[in-house]
Amino acid sequence: MNWREHLAHRSQNIKPSAIREIFKLTQGKKILSFAGGMPAPGLFPVARLTEAANTVLDEQGAKALQYSTTEGYPPLREWVAQQLDGASPEGVQVVSGSQQGLDMIARILLDPGDKVAVTAPTYMGALLAFDAFEASYLPVSIDDDGMELESLERALESGAKLIYAIANFDNPTGITMSLERRHGVVELARRYGVPIYEDNPYGELRFEGDDLPHLYELAPDLVIYGGTFSKIVVPGFRLGWLVADPELLTTVTRTKQASDLHTATFTQMVAYEVLRDGFIDGQVEQIRDYYRKQRDAMLAALEKSFPKEVHWTRPRGGMFVWVTLPQGMDAMEVLKEAVSRGVAFVPGGPFYTDDTGGNTFRLSYSVATLDEIDIGMHTIGEILKSVKV
Ligand SMILES: Cc1ncc(COP(=O)(O)O)c(C=O)c1O
C-alpha cells in the first residue's frame, strides 16, 4: 500500500521536525546539550508522588482507576479556577498536557488557510498544532517587552483569526511581556474582535520582579488560557488545563471526548493531592531557586565567553536564553561545528514561520550542571570567535 496517497490533505501538511533531523547528528556521541527544554529530573518529587499515589489508591480505590468525566476531576478544576482572577470551575477543561490544549483549540477554531498571529520566533509545538489544521501565519515582531503593538496591529489588519502569545518567560526567547504591552495586546484584540491563546507553561518560574497579570485576567471573555503541571511538578503526568469562556469549552469538551474521552483519572487525583496540601508552594520555590542559579551561571558564562557582537536575552524566569548572531552568520553552521566538539543547542530558524532567523539560536540552562554550562558556553564562544563576521 502506498500510504502517502491515502493521507488526508491536512496530514500531508505535517513536516518532519527540523530539530529531530539535526539531532540524528548527535546519536552515539557524548553531547553536552543545551538543546532540549526538559525540566531537570532531579527536581521531580518522586517520594512525595509515591506517597500521594498511595493515598489516592487507599482513599479512592477503584474510583481512581475508572473512566471519569471529560471536563476533568472537579476538585482539580476548582483548584485551577482559584489560581486565576475571573475564572470559574465551569471555565476549566483538564487536558492531557497543555500541548493537547493547543491541538484542541486549533481543531475547533481554525479552518484551512486561517491566519494565526505568532511572534517571530515562537514555540515550535504551537506551530505543529496549528500546521495540522492547515493554518497560515502572520509573524509579529518582538523586543525586550514582548509583542510589538504596531506589528500586531498589522497582523490584525491582515485578517488574523487568532493571536498566540506566551507572555511569561517565552519559549524560545525567555522574554516577558511588560504590563503596558499586556494591556495593549488585549486592547487590540478587543478592537479587532480576535481571541488570544495565552500559553503559560513557565509563569510560576519567576526568578525576580513581581508577577504581572495574565492576559486572561485582563480579558477573560477574549482569552483562552493554557496552563500545565509539567514545569511545576512533572511533565510525565501529561496534565494541563484550558481556562476559557464555558460556552467555548463545551465544544472543546466534545472534541476531547472524540480524542481520548478524558485525561487519566489516576494522575489527576494524584496531582490534586500534591496541589491541595500546599506541597506545591515549597516545590515551586525549590524549582525557582534551582533554575535561577542555572540562569545566573549561563549569563555569567555568556558574558565571559561570547564575542561582544553577539546579543542574548536576560530572562527573568523560565528555562531559555535566546542568542542573536550578527546578520550573515549561520547558526546551523555553528551548530555543526559545536556538535563535532560535543556541544549542542537548537538553531533558531525552525521557530520562525517566514524563513528568517538563520542567525539565531536557543540555549536551555535547565539540565546542564553549572560546570557544564561554563564549559559549553566556552566551546560555543570559541567557535563564534573563529568565524569571520
Ligand atoms: C510554550 C509551550 N507551550 C506548551 C508546552 C507543552 O507543555 P505540556 O504539554 O507538557 O503541558 C511547552 C512545553 O515545553 C511549551 O514550551
Coordinates of C-alpha atoms and ligand atoms in Angstrom, one line a residue:
M1 CA 0.0 0.0 0.0
N2 CA 1.3 3.5 -0.8
W3 CA 0.1 5.2 2.3
R4 CA 1.1 8.7 1.1
E5 CA -1.6 8.5 -1.5
H6 CA -4.1 7.7 1.2
L7 CA -3.3 10.6 3.5
A8 CA -5.9 13.3 4.1
H9 CA -4.8 16.7 2.7
R10 CA -4.2 18.1 6.3
S11 CA -1.8 15.2 7.1
Q12 CA 0.3 16.0 4.1
N13 CA 1.0 19.3 5.7
I14 CA 2.8 17.7 8.7
K15 CA 6.5 18.4 8.2
P16 CA 9.3 16.4 9.7
S17 CA 10.9 18.1 12.7
A18 CA 14.0 20.0 11.5
I19 CA 15.3 19.6 15.0
R20 CA 15.0 15.9 15.1
E21 CA 16.9 15.7 11.9
I22 CA 19.7 17.7 13.4
F23 CA 19.8 15.5 16.4
K24 CA 20.4 12.5 14.3
L25 CA 23.9 14.0 14.0
T26 CA 24.4 13.7 17.8
Q27 CA 23.5 10.0 18.0
G28 CA 26.1 7.8 19.5
K29 CA 28.2 10.8 20.7
K30 CA 28.6 12.1 24.2
I31 CA 27.0 15.5 23.9
L32 CA 26.7 18.4 26.3
S33 CA 23.2 19.5 25.3
F34 CA 21.7 22.9 25.8
A35 CA 19.0 22.0 23.2
G36 CA 16.1 20.3 25.0
G37 CA 13.6 22.1 27.1
M38 CA 13.3 19.3 29.6
P39 CA 12.8 20.1 33.3
A40 CA 15.7 18.9 35.5
P41 CA 14.8 15.4 36.6
G42 CA 16.5 15.8 40.0
L43 CA 13.7 18.2 40.9
F44 CA 10.9 15.6 40.4
P45 CA 9.4 14.9 43.8
V46 CA 9.4 11.2 43.4
A47 CA 8.9 10.3 47.1
R48 CA 6.0 12.8 47.6
L49 CA 4.3 11.5 44.4
T50 CA 4.7 7.9 45.6
E51 CA 3.1 8.9 48.9
A52 CA 0.3 10.8 47.1
A53 CA -0.3 7.8 44.7
N54 CA -0.7 5.5 47.7
T55 CA -3.1 7.9 49.4
V56 CA -5.2 8.2 46.3
L57 CA -5.4 4.4 45.9
D58 CA -6.2 3.9 49.6
E59 CA -8.8 6.6 49.8
Q60 CA -10.4 6.4 46.3
G61 CA -9.8 2.7 45.5
A62 CA -11.4 1.7 42.2
K63 CA -12.7 5.2 41.5
A64 CA -9.2 6.3 40.8
L65 CA -8.9 3.7 38.1
Q66 CA -12.3 4.1 36.5
Y67 CA -13.4 6.2 33.4
S68 CA -14.3 9.7 34.5
T69 CA -15.8 12.9 33.2
T70 CA -14.3 14.6 30.1
E71 CA -14.2 18.0 31.8
G72 CA -11.8 16.8 34.4
Y73 CA -11.6 15.9 38.1
P74 CA -13.9 18.5 39.9
P75 CA -11.5 19.4 42.8
L76 CA -8.7 19.9 40.3
R77 CA -10.9 22.2 38.2
E78 CA -11.7 24.2 41.3
W79 CA -8.0 24.5 42.2
V80 CA -7.2 25.8 38.7
A81 CA -10.1 28.3 38.9
Q82 CA -8.7 29.6 42.2
Q83 CA -5.4 30.4 40.6
L84 CA -6.8 32.9 38.1
D85 CA -8.8 36.1 38.7
G86 CA -12.1 35.9 36.7
A87 CA -12.1 32.1 36.3
S88 CA -14.8 29.7 37.4
P89 CA -14.6 25.9 37.7
E90 CA -17.0 25.6 34.7
G91 CA -14.5 27.5 32.7
V92 CA -11.8 24.9 33.3
Q93 CA -11.2 21.9 31.0
V94 CA -8.5 19.5 32.1
V95 CA -6.3 18.3 29.1
S96 CA -3.6 15.7 28.6
G97 CA -0.7 18.2 28.7
S98 CA -1.2 21.8 27.6
Q99 CA 0.0 20.6 24.2
Q100 CA -3.4 18.9 23.9
G101 CA -5.0 22.2 24.7
L102 CA -3.2 23.8 21.7
D103 CA -4.4 20.9 19.5
M104 CA -8.0 21.2 20.7
I105 CA -8.1 25.0 20.2
A106 CA -6.6 24.7 16.7
R107 CA -9.1 21.9 15.9
I108 CA -12.1 23.9 16.9
L109 CA -11.1 27.4 15.7
L110 CA -9.0 27.0 12.6
D111 CA -10.2 26.3 9.1
P112 CA -7.6 25.6 6.3
G113 CA -5.8 28.9 5.4
D114 CA -6.9 30.7 8.6
K115 CA -4.2 33.1 9.8
V116 CA -2.6 33.0 13.2
A117 CA -0.6 35.9 14.6
V118 CA 2.5 34.4 16.2
T119 CA 5.7 36.1 17.5
A120 CA 8.8 35.7 15.4
P121 CA 10.2 33.5 16.8
T122 CA 7.6 31.3 18.5
Y123 CA 7.1 27.9 20.2
M124 CA 7.5 25.2 17.6
G125 CA 5.0 22.9 19.3
A126 CA 2.3 25.5 18.7
L127 CA 3.2 25.7 15.0
L128 CA 3.0 21.9 14.9
A129 CA -0.5 22.0 16.4
F130 CA -1.7 24.8 14.0
D131 CA 0.0 23.3 10.9
A132 CA -2.0 20.1 11.4
F133 CA -5.1 22.2 10.6
E134 CA -3.5 24.0 7.7
A135 CA -3.1 27.4 9.3
S136 CA -1.1 30.1 7.8
Y137 CA 0.9 32.7 9.8
L138 CA 1.3 36.4 10.4
P139 CA 4.6 36.9 12.1
V140 CA 4.6 39.6 14.9
S141 CA 8.0 41.2 15.8
I142 CA 9.1 41.3 19.5
D143 CA 11.5 43.3 21.5
D144 CA 12.6 43.0 25.2
D145 CA 9.0 43.9 26.2
G146 CA 7.3 41.3 24.1
M147 CA 5.0 41.7 21.1
E148 CA 5.4 45.0 19.3
L149 CA 1.9 46.5 19.1
E150 CA 2.3 48.1 15.7
S151 CA 3.3 44.8 14.2
L152 CA 0.4 43.0 16.0
E153 CA -2.0 45.6 14.6
R154 CA -0.7 45.0 11.1
A155 CA -1.3 41.3 11.6
L156 CA -4.9 42.0 12.8
E157 CA -5.5 44.3 9.8
S158 CA -4.3 41.4 7.6
G159 CA -7.0 39.2 8.9
A160 CA -5.5 37.2 11.9
K161 CA -8.2 34.9 13.3
L162 CA -6.2 34.0 16.5
I163 CA -3.4 35.6 18.4
Y164 CA -0.9 33.1 20.0
A165 CA 1.1 34.6 22.9
I166 CA 3.5 33.4 25.6
A167 CA 3.6 36.4 28.0
N168 CA 5.9 34.9 30.6
F169 CA 9.4 33.7 30.0
D170 CA 8.7 32.9 26.5
N171 CA 9.8 29.7 24.7
P172 CA 12.1 30.2 22.8
T173 CA 13.3 33.8 23.7
G174 CA 12.9 33.9 27.5
I175 CA 11.3 37.4 27.1
T176 CA 8.5 38.6 29.4
M177 CA 5.7 40.8 28.1
S178 CA 5.6 44.2 30.0
L179 CA 2.4 45.3 31.8
E180 CA 1.9 48.1 29.3
R181 CA 2.1 45.6 26.3
R182 CA -0.2 43.2 28.0
H183 CA -2.8 46.0 28.2
G184 CA -2.0 47.0 24.6
V185 CA -2.3 43.4 23.2
V186 CA -5.7 42.9 24.9
E187 CA -7.0 46.2 23.8
L188 CA -6.0 45.5 20.1
A189 CA -7.6 42.0 20.3
R190 CA -10.8 43.6 21.6
R191 CA -10.8 46.3 19.0
Y192 CA -10.4 43.7 16.2
G193 CA -12.6 41.1 17.9
V194 CA -9.9 38.4 17.7
P195 CA -9.3 35.8 20.5
I196 CA -6.0 35.3 22.2
Y197 CA -4.5 31.9 23.1
E198 CA -2.3 32.6 26.2
D199 CA 0.2 29.8 26.7
N200 CA 1.7 29.9 30.2
P201 CA 3.8 26.9 31.0
Y202 CA 6.6 28.9 32.6
G203 CA 4.7 31.6 34.6
E204 CA 5.4 30.1 38.0
L205 CA 9.2 30.0 37.3
R206 CA 9.9 33.7 38.1
F207 CA 13.3 34.5 39.5
E208 CA 12.9 38.2 40.1
G209 CA 10.4 41.0 39.9
D210 CA 6.7 41.0 40.6
D211 CA 4.1 38.7 38.9
L212 CA 2.2 40.5 36.2
P213 CA -1.5 39.9 35.5
H214 CA -2.2 37.2 33.0
L215 CA -3.8 38.3 29.7
Y216 CA -6.7 36.1 30.8
E217 CA -7.1 38.2 33.9
L218 CA -7.3 41.4 31.8
A219 CA -9.9 40.0 29.4
P220 CA -11.4 36.7 30.5
D221 CA -14.0 37.0 27.7
L222 CA -11.3 37.2 25.0
V223 CA -8.6 34.9 26.2
I224 CA -8.1 31.1 26.2
Y225 CA -5.5 30.3 28.8
G226 CA -3.3 27.2 28.7
G227 CA -1.7 26.0 31.9
T228 CA 0.3 22.9 32.9
F229 CA 1.6 20.7 35.6
S230 CA 4.7 19.9 33.5
K231 CA 7.1 22.6 34.8
I232 CA 5.8 22.9 38.4
V233 CA 5.8 19.2 39.2
V234 CA 6.4 16.7 36.4
P235 CA 5.8 16.6 32.6
G236 CA 5.3 12.8 32.5
F237 CA 1.8 13.1 34.1
R238 CA 0.7 14.8 30.8
L239 CA -1.6 17.0 32.7
G240 CA -2.6 20.5 31.8
W241 CA -5.7 22.8 31.6
L242 CA -7.5 25.2 29.5
V243 CA -9.4 28.1 31.1
A244 CA -11.9 30.0 28.9
D245 CA -15.5 31.0 28.4
P246 CA -17.6 28.0 29.5
E247 CA -19.5 28.3 26.2
L248 CA -16.4 27.8 24.1
L249 CA -15.3 24.9 26.4
T250 CA -18.5 22.9 25.6
T251 CA -17.1 22.5 22.1
V252 CA -13.6 21.7 23.4
T253 CA -15.1 19.0 25.7
R254 CA -17.0 17.3 22.8
T255 CA -13.8 17.4 20.8
K256 CA -11.7 15.9 23.6
Q257 CA -14.3 13.2 24.0
A258 CA -13.6 12.1 20.4
S259 CA -9.9 12.3 21.0
D260 CA -9.3 10.5 24.3
L261 CA -12.5 10.5 26.3
H262 CA -10.8 12.2 29.3
T263 CA -7.4 12.8 30.9
A264 CA -6.2 9.9 33.1
T265 CA -8.3 9.8 36.3
F266 CA -5.5 8.5 38.5
T267 CA -2.9 11.2 37.5
Q268 CA -5.5 13.9 38.0
M269 CA -6.2 12.7 41.5
V270 CA -2.5 12.3 42.4
A271 CA -1.8 15.7 41.1
Y272 CA -4.6 17.2 43.1
E273 CA -3.3 15.5 46.2
V274 CA 0.0 17.4 46.0
L275 CA -1.6 20.7 44.9
R276 CA -4.2 20.7 47.6
D277 CA -2.0 20.3 50.7
G278 CA 0.4 23.2 50.0
F279 CA 3.3 20.9 49.0
I280 CA 3.3 22.7 45.6
D281 CA 4.4 26.0 47.2
G282 CA 7.6 24.6 48.5
Q283 CA 8.2 22.7 45.4
V284 CA 7.8 25.7 43.1
E285 CA 10.2 27.7 45.4
Q286 CA 12.8 25.0 45.1
I287 CA 12.4 24.9 41.3
R288 CA 12.8 28.6 41.1
D289 CA 15.9 28.7 43.2
Y290 CA 17.5 25.9 41.1
Y291 CA 16.8 27.5 37.7
R292 CA 17.8 30.9 39.0
K293 CA 21.3 29.6 39.8
Q294 CA 21.4 27.9 36.4
R295 CA 20.3 31.1 34.6
D296 CA 22.9 33.1 36.6
A297 CA 25.6 30.7 35.6
M298 CA 24.6 30.8 31.9
L299 CA 24.5 34.6 31.8
A300 CA 27.9 34.8 33.5
A301 CA 29.4 32.2 31.1
L302 CA 28.0 34.1 28.1
E303 CA 29.4 37.4 29.3
K304 CA 32.8 35.7 29.8
S305 CA 32.9 33.6 26.6
F306 CA 30.8 35.1 23.8
P307 CA 32.1 37.8 21.5
K308 CA 30.7 41.3 22.1
E309 CA 29.0 41.4 18.7
V310 CA 26.6 38.7 19.8
H311 CA 23.3 39.6 21.5
W312 CA 21.4 37.5 24.0
T313 CA 18.3 37.9 26.2
R314 CA 18.4 38.0 30.0
P315 CA 15.4 36.0 31.1
R316 CA 13.7 36.8 34.5
G317 CA 12.3 33.3 34.7
G318 CA 11.8 30.1 32.7
M319 CA 14.4 28.0 31.0
F320 CA 15.7 29.7 27.9
V321 CA 18.2 32.3 26.6
W322 CA 17.9 33.4 23.0
V323 CA 21.0 34.3 21.1
T324 CA 21.2 36.6 18.0
L325 CA 24.4 36.5 16.0
P326 CA 25.4 39.3 13.7
Q327 CA 23.5 39.3 10.4
G328 CA 25.0 36.9 7.9
M329 CA 26.2 34.4 10.4
D330 CA 24.6 31.0 10.2
A331 CA 23.6 29.3 13.5
M332 CA 23.3 25.9 11.7
E333 CA 26.9 26.1 10.6
V334 CA 27.9 27.0 14.2
L335 CA 25.8 24.0 15.4
K336 CA 27.6 21.5 13.1
E337 CA 30.9 22.6 14.4
A338 CA 29.6 22.6 18.0
V339 CA 28.3 19.1 17.7
S340 CA 31.7 17.9 16.4
R341 CA 33.1 19.4 19.6
G342 CA 30.5 17.7 21.8
V343 CA 28.1 20.6 22.4
A344 CA 24.5 21.1 21.1
F345 CA 21.8 23.8 21.0
V346 CA 18.8 24.5 18.9
P347 CA 19.2 26.7 15.8
G348 CA 16.5 29.4 15.6
G349 CA 15.3 29.0 12.0
P350 CA 12.5 26.4 12.8
F351 CA 11.0 28.8 15.4
Y352 CA 10.2 31.3 12.6
T353 CA 7.3 31.0 10.2
D354 CA 8.9 33.1 7.5
D355 CA 12.3 31.5 6.8
T356 CA 14.2 34.1 8.7
G357 CA 16.1 33.7 12.0
G358 CA 19.1 31.8 10.5
N359 CA 21.4 33.9 12.7
T360 CA 19.6 32.9 16.0
F361 CA 19.7 30.0 18.4
R362 CA 18.1 28.9 21.7
L363 CA 20.0 27.8 24.7
S364 CA 18.4 25.9 27.6
Y365 CA 20.0 26.0 31.0
S366 CA 17.6 23.6 32.7
V367 CA 19.5 20.3 32.8
A368 CA 23.2 21.0 32.5
T369 CA 25.4 21.3 35.6
L370 CA 26.9 24.7 36.5
D371 CA 30.4 23.5 35.3
E372 CA 28.9 22.1 32.1
I373 CA 27.2 25.5 31.4
D374 CA 30.6 27.1 31.7
I375 CA 32.4 24.6 29.5
G376 CA 29.6 24.5 26.9
M377 CA 29.5 28.3 26.6
H378 CA 33.2 28.4 26.3
T379 CA 33.2 25.9 23.5
I380 CA 30.4 27.8 21.6
G381 CA 32.2 31.1 22.3
E382 CA 35.4 29.8 20.8
I383 CA 33.6 28.7 17.6
L384 CA 31.9 32.1 17.3
K385 CA 35.2 33.9 17.7
S386 CA 36.7 31.8 15.0
V387 CA 34.0 32.6 12.4
K388 CA 34.7 35.7 10.4
V389 CA 31.7 38.1 10.7
Ligands
LIG1 C1 5.4 27.3 25.2 C2 5.0 25.9 25.5 N1 3.7 25.5 25.4 C3 3.3 24.3 25.6 C4 4.2 23.3 26.0 C5 3.6 21.9 26.3 O1 3.7 21.6 27.6 P1 2.9 20.3 28.2 O2 2.1 19.7 27.1 O3 3.9 19.5 28.8 O4 1.9 20.9 29.2 C6 5.5 23.6 26.2 C7 6.5 22.6 26.5 O5 7.7 22.7 26.6 C8 6.0 24.9 25.9 O6 7.2 25.3 26.0

